[in-house]
Short mmCIF file of C-alpha atoms and ligand atoms in Angstrom, two decimals:
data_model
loop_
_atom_site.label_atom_id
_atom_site.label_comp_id
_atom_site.label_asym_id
_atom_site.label_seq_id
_atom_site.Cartn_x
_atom_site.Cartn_y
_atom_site.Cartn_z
CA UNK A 869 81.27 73.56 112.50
CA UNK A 870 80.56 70.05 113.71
CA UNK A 871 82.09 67.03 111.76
CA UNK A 872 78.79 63.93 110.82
CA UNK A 873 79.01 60.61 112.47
CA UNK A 874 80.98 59.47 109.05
CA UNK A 875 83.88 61.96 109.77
CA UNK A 876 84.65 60.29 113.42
CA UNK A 877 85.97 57.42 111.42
CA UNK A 878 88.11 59.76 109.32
CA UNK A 879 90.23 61.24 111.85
CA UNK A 880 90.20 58.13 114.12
CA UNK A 881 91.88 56.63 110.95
CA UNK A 882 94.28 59.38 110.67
CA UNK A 883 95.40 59.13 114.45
CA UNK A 884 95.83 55.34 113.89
CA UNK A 885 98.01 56.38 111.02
CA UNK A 886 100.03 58.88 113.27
CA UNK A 887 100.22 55.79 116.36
CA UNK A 888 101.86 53.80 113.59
CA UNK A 889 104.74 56.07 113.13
CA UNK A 890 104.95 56.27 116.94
CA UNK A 891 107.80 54.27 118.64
CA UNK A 892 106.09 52.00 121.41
CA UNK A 893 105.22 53.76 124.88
CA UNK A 894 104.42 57.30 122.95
CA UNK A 895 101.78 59.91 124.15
CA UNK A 896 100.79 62.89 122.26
CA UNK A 897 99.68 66.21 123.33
CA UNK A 898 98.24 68.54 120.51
CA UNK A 899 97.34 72.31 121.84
CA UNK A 900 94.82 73.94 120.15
CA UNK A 901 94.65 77.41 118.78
CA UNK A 902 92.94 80.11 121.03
CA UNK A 903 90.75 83.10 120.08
CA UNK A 904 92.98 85.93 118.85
CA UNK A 905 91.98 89.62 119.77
CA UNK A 906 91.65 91.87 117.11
CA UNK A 907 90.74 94.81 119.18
CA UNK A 908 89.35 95.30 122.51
CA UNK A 909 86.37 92.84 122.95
CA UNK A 910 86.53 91.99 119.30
CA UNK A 911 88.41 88.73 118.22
CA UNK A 912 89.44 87.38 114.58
CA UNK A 913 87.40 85.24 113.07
CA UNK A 914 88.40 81.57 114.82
CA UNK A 915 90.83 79.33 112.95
CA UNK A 916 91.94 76.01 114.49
CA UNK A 917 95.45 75.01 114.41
CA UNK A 918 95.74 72.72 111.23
CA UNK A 919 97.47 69.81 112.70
CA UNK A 920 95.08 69.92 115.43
CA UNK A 921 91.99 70.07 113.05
CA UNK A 922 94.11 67.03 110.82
CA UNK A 923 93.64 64.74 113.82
CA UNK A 924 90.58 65.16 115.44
CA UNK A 925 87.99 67.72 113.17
CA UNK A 926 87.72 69.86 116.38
CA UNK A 927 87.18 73.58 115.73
CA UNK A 928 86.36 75.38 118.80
CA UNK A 929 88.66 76.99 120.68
CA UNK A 930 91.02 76.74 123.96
CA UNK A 931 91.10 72.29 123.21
CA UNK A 932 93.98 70.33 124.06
CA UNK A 933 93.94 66.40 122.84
CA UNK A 934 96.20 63.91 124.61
CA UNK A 935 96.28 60.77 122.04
CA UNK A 936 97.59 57.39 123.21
CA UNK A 937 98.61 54.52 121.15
CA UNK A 938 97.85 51.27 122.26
CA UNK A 939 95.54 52.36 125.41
CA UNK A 940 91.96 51.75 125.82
CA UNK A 941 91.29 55.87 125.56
CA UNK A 942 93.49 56.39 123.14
CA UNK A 943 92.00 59.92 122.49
CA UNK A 944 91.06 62.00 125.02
CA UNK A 945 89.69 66.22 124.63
CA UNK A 946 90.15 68.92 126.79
CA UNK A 947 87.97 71.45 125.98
CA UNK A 948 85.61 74.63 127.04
CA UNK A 949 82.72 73.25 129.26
CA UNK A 950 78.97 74.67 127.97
CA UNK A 951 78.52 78.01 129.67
CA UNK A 952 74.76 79.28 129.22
CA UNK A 953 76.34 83.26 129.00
CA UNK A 954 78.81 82.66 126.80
CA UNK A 955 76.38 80.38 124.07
CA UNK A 956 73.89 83.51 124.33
CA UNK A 957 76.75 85.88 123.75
CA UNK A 958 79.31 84.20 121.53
CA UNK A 959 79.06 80.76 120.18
CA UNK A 960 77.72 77.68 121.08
CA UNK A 961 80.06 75.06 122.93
CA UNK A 962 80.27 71.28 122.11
CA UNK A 963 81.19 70.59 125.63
CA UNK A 964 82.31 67.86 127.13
CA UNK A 965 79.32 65.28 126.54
CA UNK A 966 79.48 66.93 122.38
CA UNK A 967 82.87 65.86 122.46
CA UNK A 968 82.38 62.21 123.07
CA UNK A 969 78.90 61.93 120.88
CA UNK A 970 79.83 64.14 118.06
CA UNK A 971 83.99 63.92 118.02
CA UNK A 972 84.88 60.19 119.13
CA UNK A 973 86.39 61.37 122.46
CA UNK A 974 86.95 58.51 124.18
CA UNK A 975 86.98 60.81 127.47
CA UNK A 976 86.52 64.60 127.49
CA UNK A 977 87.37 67.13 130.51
CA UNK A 978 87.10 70.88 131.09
CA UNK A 979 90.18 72.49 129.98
CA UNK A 980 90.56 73.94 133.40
CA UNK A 981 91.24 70.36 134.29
CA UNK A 982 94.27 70.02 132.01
CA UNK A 983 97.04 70.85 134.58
CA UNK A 984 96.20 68.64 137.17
CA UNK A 985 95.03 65.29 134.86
CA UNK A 986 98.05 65.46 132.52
CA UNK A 987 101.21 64.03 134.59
CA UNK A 988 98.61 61.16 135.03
CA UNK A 989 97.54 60.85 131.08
CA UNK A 990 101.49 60.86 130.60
CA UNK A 991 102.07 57.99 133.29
CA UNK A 992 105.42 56.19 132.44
CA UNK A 993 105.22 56.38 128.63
CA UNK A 994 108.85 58.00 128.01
CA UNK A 995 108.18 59.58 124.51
CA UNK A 996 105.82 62.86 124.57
CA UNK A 997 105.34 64.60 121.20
CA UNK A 998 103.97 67.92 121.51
CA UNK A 999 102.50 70.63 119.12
CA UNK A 1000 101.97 74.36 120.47
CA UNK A 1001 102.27 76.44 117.53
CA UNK A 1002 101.35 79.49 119.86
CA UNK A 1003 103.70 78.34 122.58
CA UNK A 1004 100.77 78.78 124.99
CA UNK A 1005 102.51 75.62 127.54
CA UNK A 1006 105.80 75.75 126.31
CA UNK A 1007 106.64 77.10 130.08
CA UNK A 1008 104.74 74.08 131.65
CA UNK A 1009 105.73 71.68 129.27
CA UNK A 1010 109.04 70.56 131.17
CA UNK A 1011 107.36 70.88 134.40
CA UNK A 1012 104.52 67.88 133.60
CA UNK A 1013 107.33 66.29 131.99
CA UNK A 1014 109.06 65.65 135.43
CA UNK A 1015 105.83 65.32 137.37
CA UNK A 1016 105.89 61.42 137.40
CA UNK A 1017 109.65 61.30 138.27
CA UNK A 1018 109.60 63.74 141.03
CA UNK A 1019 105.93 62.32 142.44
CA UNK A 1020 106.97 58.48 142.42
CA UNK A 1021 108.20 56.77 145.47
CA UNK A 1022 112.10 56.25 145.79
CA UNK A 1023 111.70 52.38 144.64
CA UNK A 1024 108.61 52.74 141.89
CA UNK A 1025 109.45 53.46 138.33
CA UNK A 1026 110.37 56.49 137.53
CA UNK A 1027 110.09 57.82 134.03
CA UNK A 1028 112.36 60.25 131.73
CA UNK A 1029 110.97 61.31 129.28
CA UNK A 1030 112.05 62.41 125.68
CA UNK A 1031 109.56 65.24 124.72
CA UNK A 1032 109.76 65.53 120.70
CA UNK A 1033 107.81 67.61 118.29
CA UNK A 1034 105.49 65.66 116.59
CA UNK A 1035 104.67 68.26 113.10
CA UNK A 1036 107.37 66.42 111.26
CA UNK A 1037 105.48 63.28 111.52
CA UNK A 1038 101.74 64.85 110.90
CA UNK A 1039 103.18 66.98 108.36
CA UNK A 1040 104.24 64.69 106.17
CA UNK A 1041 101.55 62.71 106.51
CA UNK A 1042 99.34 65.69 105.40
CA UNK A 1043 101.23 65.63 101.81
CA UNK A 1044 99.27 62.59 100.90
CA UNK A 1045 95.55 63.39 101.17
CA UNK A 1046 92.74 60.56 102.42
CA UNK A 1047 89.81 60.74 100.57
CA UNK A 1048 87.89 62.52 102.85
CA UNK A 1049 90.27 65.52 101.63
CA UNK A 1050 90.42 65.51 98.61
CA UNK A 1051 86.36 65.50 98.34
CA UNK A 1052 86.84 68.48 100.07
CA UNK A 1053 89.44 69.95 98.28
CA UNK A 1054 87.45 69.37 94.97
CA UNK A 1055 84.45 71.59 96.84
CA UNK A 1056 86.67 74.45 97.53
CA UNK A 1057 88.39 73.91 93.61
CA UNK A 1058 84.59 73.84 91.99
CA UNK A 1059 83.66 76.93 93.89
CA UNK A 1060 86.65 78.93 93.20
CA UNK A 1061 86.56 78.01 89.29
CA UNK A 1062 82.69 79.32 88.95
CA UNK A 1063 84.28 82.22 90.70
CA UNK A 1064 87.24 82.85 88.25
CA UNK A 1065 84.67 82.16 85.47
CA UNK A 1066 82.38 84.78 86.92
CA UNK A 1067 84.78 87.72 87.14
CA UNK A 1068 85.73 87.22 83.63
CA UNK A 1069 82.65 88.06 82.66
CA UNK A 1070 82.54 91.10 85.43
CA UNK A 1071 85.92 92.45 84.61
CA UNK A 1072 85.86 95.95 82.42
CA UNK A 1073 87.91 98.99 82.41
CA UNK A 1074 86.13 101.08 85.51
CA UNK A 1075 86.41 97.98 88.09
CA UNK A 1076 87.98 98.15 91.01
CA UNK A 1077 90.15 95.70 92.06
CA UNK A 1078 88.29 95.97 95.46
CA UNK A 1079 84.73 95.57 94.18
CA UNK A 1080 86.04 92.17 91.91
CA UNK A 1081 87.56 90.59 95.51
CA UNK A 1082 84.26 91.10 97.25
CA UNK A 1083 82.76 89.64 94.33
CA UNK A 1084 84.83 86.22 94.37
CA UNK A 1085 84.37 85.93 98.23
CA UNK A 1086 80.43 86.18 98.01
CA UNK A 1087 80.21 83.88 94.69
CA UNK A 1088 82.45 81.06 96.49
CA UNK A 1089 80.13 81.44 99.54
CA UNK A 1090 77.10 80.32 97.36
CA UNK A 1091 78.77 77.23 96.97
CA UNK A 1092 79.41 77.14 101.24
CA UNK A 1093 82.93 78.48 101.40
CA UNK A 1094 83.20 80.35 104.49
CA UNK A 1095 86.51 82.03 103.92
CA UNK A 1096 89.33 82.37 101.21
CA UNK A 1097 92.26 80.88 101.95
CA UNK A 1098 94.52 83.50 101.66
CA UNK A 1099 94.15 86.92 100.33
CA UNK A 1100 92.82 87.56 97.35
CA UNK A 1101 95.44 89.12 94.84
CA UNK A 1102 93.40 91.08 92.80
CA UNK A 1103 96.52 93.07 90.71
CA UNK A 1104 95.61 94.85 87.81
CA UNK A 1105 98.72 95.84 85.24
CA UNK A 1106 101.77 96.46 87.22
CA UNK A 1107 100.79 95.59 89.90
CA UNK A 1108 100.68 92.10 89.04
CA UNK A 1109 104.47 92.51 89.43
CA UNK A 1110 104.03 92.29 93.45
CA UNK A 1111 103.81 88.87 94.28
CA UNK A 1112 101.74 88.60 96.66
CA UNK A 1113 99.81 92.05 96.44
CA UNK A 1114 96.89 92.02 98.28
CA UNK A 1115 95.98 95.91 98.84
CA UNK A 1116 93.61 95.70 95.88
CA UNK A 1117 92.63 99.38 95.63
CA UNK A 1118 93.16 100.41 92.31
CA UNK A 1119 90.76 101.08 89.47
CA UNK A 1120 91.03 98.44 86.35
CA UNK A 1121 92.40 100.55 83.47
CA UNK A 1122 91.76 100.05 79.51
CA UNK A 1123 94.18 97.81 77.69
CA UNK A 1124 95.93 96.15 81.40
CA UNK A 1125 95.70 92.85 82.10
CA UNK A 1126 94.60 91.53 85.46
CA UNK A 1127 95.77 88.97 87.77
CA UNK A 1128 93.30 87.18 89.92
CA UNK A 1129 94.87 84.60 92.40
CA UNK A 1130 91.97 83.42 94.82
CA UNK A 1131 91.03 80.32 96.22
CA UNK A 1132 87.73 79.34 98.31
CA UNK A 1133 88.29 77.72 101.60
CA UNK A 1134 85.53 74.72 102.00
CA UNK A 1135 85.48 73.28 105.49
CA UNK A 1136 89.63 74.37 105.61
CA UNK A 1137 90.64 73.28 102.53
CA UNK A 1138 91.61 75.74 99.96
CA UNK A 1139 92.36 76.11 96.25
CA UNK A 1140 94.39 78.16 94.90
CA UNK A 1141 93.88 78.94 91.04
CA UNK A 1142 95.25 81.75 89.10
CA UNK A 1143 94.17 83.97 86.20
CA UNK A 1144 95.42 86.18 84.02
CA UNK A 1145 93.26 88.41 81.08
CA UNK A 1146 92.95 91.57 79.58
CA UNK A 1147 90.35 93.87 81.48
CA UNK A 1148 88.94 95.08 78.20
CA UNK A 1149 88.70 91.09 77.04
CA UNK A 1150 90.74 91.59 74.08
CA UNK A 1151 94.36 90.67 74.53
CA UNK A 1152 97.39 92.48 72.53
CA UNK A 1153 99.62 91.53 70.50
CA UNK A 1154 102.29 91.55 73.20
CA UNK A 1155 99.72 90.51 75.55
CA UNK A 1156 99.12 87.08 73.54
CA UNK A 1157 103.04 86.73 73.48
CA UNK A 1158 103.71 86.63 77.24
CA UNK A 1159 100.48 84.59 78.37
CA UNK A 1160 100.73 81.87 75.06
CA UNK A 1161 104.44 81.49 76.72
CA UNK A 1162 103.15 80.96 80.52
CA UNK A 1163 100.39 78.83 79.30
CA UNK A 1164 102.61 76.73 77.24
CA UNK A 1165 105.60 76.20 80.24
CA UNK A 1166 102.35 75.87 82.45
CA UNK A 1167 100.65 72.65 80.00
CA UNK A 1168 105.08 71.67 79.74
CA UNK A 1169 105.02 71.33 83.49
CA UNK A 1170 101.85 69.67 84.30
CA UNK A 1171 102.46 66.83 81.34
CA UNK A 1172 105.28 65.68 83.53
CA UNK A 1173 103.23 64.37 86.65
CA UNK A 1174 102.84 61.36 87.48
CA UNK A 1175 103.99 58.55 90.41
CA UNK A 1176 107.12 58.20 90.87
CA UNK A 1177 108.97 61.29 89.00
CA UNK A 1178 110.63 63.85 90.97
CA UNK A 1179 108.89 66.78 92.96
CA UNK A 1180 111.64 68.76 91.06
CA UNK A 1181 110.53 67.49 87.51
CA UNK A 1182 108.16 70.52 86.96
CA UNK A 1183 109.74 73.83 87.76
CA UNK A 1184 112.71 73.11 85.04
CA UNK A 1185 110.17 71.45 82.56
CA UNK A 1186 108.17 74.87 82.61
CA UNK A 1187 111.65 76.77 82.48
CA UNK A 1188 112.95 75.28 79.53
CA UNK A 1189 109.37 76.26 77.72
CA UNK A 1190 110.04 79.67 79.16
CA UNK A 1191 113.75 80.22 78.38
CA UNK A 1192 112.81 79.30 74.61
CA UNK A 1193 110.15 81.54 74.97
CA UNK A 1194 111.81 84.65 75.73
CA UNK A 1195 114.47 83.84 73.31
CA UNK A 1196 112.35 83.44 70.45
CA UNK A 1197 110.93 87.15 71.81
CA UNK A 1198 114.13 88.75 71.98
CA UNK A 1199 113.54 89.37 75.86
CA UNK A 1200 117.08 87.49 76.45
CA UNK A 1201 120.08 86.59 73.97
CA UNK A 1202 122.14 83.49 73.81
CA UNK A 1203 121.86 80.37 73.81
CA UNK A 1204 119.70 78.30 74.87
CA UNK A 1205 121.82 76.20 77.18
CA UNK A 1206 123.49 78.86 78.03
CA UNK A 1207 119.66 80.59 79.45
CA UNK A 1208 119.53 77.14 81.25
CA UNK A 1209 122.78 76.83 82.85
CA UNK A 1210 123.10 80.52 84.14
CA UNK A 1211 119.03 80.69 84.64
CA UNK A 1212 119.24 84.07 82.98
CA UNK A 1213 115.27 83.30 83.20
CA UNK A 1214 115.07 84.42 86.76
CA UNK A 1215 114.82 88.17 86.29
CA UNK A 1216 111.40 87.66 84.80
CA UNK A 1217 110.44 84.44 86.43
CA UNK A 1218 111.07 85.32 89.85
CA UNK A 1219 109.43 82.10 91.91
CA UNK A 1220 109.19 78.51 91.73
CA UNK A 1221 106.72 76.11 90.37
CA UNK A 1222 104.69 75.69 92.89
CA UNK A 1223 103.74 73.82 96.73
CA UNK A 1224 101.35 71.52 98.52
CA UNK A 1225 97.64 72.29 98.69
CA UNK A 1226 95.57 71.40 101.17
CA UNK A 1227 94.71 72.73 104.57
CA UNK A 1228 97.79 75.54 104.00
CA UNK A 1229 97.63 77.50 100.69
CA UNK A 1230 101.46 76.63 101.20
CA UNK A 1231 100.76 73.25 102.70
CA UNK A 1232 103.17 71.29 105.12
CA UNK A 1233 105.32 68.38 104.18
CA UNK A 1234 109.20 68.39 103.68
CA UNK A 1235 109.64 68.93 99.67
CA UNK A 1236 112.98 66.19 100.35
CA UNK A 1237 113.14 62.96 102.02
CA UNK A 1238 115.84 62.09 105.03
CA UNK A 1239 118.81 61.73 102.51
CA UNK A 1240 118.55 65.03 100.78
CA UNK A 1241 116.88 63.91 97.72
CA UNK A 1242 113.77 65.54 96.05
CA UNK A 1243 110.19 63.88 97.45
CA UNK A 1244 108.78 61.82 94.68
CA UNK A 1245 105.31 61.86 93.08
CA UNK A 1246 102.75 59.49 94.75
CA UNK A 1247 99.06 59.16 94.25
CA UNK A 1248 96.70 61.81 95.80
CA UNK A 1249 99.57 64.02 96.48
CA UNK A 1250 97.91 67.63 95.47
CA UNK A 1251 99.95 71.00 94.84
CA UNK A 1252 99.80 73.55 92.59
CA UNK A 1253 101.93 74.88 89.31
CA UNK A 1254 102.05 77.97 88.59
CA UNK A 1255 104.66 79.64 86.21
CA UNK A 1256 104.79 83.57 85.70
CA UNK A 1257 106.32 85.72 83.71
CA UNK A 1258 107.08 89.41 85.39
CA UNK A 1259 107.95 92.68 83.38
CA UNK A 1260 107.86 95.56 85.95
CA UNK A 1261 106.95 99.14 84.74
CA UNK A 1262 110.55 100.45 86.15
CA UNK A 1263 112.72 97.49 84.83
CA UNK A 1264 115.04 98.65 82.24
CA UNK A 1265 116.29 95.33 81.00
CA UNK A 1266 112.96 94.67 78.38
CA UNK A 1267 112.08 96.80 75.56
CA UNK A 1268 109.13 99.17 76.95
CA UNK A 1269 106.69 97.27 75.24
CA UNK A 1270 106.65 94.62 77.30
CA UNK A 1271 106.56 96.57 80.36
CA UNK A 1272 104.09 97.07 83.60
CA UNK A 1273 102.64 93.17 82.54
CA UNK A 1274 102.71 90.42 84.88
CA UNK A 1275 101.58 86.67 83.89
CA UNK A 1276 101.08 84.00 86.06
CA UNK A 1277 98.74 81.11 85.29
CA UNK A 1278 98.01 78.82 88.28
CA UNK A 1279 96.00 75.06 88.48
CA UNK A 1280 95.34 72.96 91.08
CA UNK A 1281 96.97 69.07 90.01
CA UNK A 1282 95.98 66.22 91.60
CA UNK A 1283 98.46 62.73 91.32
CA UNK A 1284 96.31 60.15 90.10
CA UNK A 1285 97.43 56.34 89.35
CA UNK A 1286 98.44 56.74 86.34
CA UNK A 1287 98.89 60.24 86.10
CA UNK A 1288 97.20 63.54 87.40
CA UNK A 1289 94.39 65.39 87.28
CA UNK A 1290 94.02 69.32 86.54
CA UNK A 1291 91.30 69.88 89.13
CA UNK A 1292 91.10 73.42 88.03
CA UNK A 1293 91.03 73.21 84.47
CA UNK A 1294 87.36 74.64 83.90
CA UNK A 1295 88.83 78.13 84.57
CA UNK A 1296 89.57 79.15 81.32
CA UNK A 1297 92.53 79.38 79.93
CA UNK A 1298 93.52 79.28 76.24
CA UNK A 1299 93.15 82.99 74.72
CA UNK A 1300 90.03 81.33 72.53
CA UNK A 1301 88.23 80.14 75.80
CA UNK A 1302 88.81 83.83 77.55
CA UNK A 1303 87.82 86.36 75.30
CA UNK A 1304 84.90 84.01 74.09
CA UNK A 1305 84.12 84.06 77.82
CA UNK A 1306 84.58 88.06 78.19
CA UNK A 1307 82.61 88.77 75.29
CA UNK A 1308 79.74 87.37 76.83
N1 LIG B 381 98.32 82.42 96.32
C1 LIG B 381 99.64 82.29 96.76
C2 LIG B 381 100.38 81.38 95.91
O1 LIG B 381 100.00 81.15 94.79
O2 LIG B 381 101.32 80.75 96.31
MN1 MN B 382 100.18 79.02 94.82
MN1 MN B 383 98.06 81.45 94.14
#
């Protein structure tokens, strides 16, 4: 995937934002991911570490970029050289001339070159900040480090140097989104709601779970996703009570409800939307119980976004909708501050709110700031919310009725100004807007 000549200026802008949280004399050094075998000759499909990709839209593998503030190459690529066998057998390589034209290199070298240009890249600048999620130089890391020292004369300069991990700082930074993202993140949102929409109108007892995940993956690549972003939990009746089940082998059975959590991945960005509906298209009684309650806690938790409140505004704004809920169904006696207090929700509720989107499913970015305190709400911050409601076949605690369901409703909220947006509202989701759909 190659980035257009408007994207250069998008992650030069986002390693000028990273220099300015640098203290003065700072060099960076980012390793890339590297091809991961999946048997013998046969590798995964290639995913580029996400910091890396954050900071320079480079997505071939085996790259290393040295960054350095306040130096007239402040960016410079290590990556694989063009190699006629390997373009006729694998993939084509940007190379080193690419890298400059197409990336904004201000130099690029062969990554066999790494080792020996480094300690000279590094020069006296004190504070290295290093990312190698695979650990692939973490053994030659302290060696480069001391290069300078041990290689300068006994009356130049010699330079210690603090080595630090610079995620913390890119991290964070990856909780607000540019605009550049969030374009994309609307692409990836607008192909996985045509998807959701589309297997409402598939679903019917006889499915199979496995059949409806193939079917999102090749609707959201008509709209140029080339991946989900995580697996697609396809979990028909109970086992909508697994989490995160992603085995999706069972057949779709009359009168369960399914659960469909999948998100498109457009250009690394993901959604991540969930669904809930009966497979016949007709909910029951009990049925309209549970998912009204979600839905409500869900509408109870979005309607308090905005700039400025508390990450930790939504998950008890969707509780309190819940703990009433379940209450006014008989699932759980008391009071209701005594539900609150004691979160005698949590049998049934299981998880929190929500995360981060973006590049992760379960994006990066510390949920508290340096003193402890919850992260507030700013503008173009994007996570999800996504309340559930879990009633496993074996749990004893529920009158049978309500038993073997699982609910979770999922949307995709963008912080706006003034407020949010519900990027993912045209996946349907009142009872009306569902079985109208089904019918169909
Ligand atoms: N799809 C995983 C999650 O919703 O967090
Ligand atoms: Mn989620
Ligand atoms: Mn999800």
């Amino acid at each position: 995937m190659m980035t257009n000549l408007a994207d250069k200026a998008v992650y030069k802008a986002r390693r000028d934002r990273l220099f300015e949280k640098l203290p003065e004399g700072s060099v960076v050094l980012l390793v890339g991911n590297r091809e991961q075998v999946r048997n013998k000759n046969i590798t995964y499909p290639f995913r580029q570490d996400h910091d890396f990709y954050y900071l320079t839209g480079y997505a071939e593998p085996d790259a290393v970029a040295v960054l350095r503030p306040n130096c007239d190459q402040p960016f410079i690529l290590f990556n694989q050289p063009k190699d006629e066998y390997q373009e006729v057998w694998f993939a084509g390589r940007t190379g080193q001339e690419g890298a400059v034209a197409l990336y904004g290199a201000d130099a690029a070298y062969d990554i066999a070159e790494l080792e020996s240009r480094l300690p000279t890249l590094f020069g006296e600048r004190p504070y290295v900040f290093y990312s190698d999620e695979l650990g692939r130089f973490n053994h030659r890391i302290f060696d480069w480090l001391a290069c300078q020292r041990k290689s300068a004369k006994f009356d130049e300069v010699k330079s210690f140097k603090h080595l630090m991990n610079v995620l913390p700082r890119t991290q964070n930074m990856r909780r607000v989104k540019d605009e550049h993202e969030i374009g994309l993140l609307r692409k990836a949102v607008e192909a996985s709601v045509s998807g959701h929409r589309y297997l409402m109108r598939l679903c019917q007892p006889g499915q199979t779970e496995q059949a409806l995940t193939g079917e999102f993956f090749n609707h959201v690549s008509q709209f140029g996703c080339s991946d989900v972003g995580y697996p697609t939990i396809m979990a028909a009746g109970n086992n909508a009570c697994c989490l995160h089940y992603s085995e999706n082998r069972d057949v779709l059975q009359n009168g369960q409800m399914l659960l469909v959590d999948a998100g498109g991945d457009y250009q690394y960005y993901t959604a991540d939307i969930t669904r809930t509906y009966p497979v016949n298209g007709k909910f029951t009684p009990e049925q309209r119980d549970i998912y009204q309650l979600v839905l409500a806690s869900l509408d109870a938790a979005i309607e308090t976004v905005k700039p400025g409140v508390s990450w930790n505004s939504m998950y008890p704004a969707a509780m309190s909708v819940l703990a009433q809920g379940l209450l006014d169904l008989d699932i759980l006696s008391g009071s209701f501050d005594q539900v609150m207090e004691q979160a005698l929700y949590k049998p049934f509720t299981l998880h929190k709110t929500g995360h981060w989107l973006g590049l992760d499913v379960h994006d990066v970015g510390a949920y508290h700031d340096d003193n402890g305190n919850w992260v507030t709400l700013e503008p173009n911050m994007v996570f999800t919310i996504e309340p559930g409601l879990y009633f496993p076949e074996h749990s004893k605690s529920v009158d049978p009725r309500w038993r073997g369901m699982g609910v979770r409703l999922e949307d995709d909220i963008l912080v706006t100004p003034s407020g949010y947006e519900n990027l993912s509202v045209g996946a349907p989701r009142s009872i009306g807007d569902i079985e109208s759909l089904m019918a169909k």
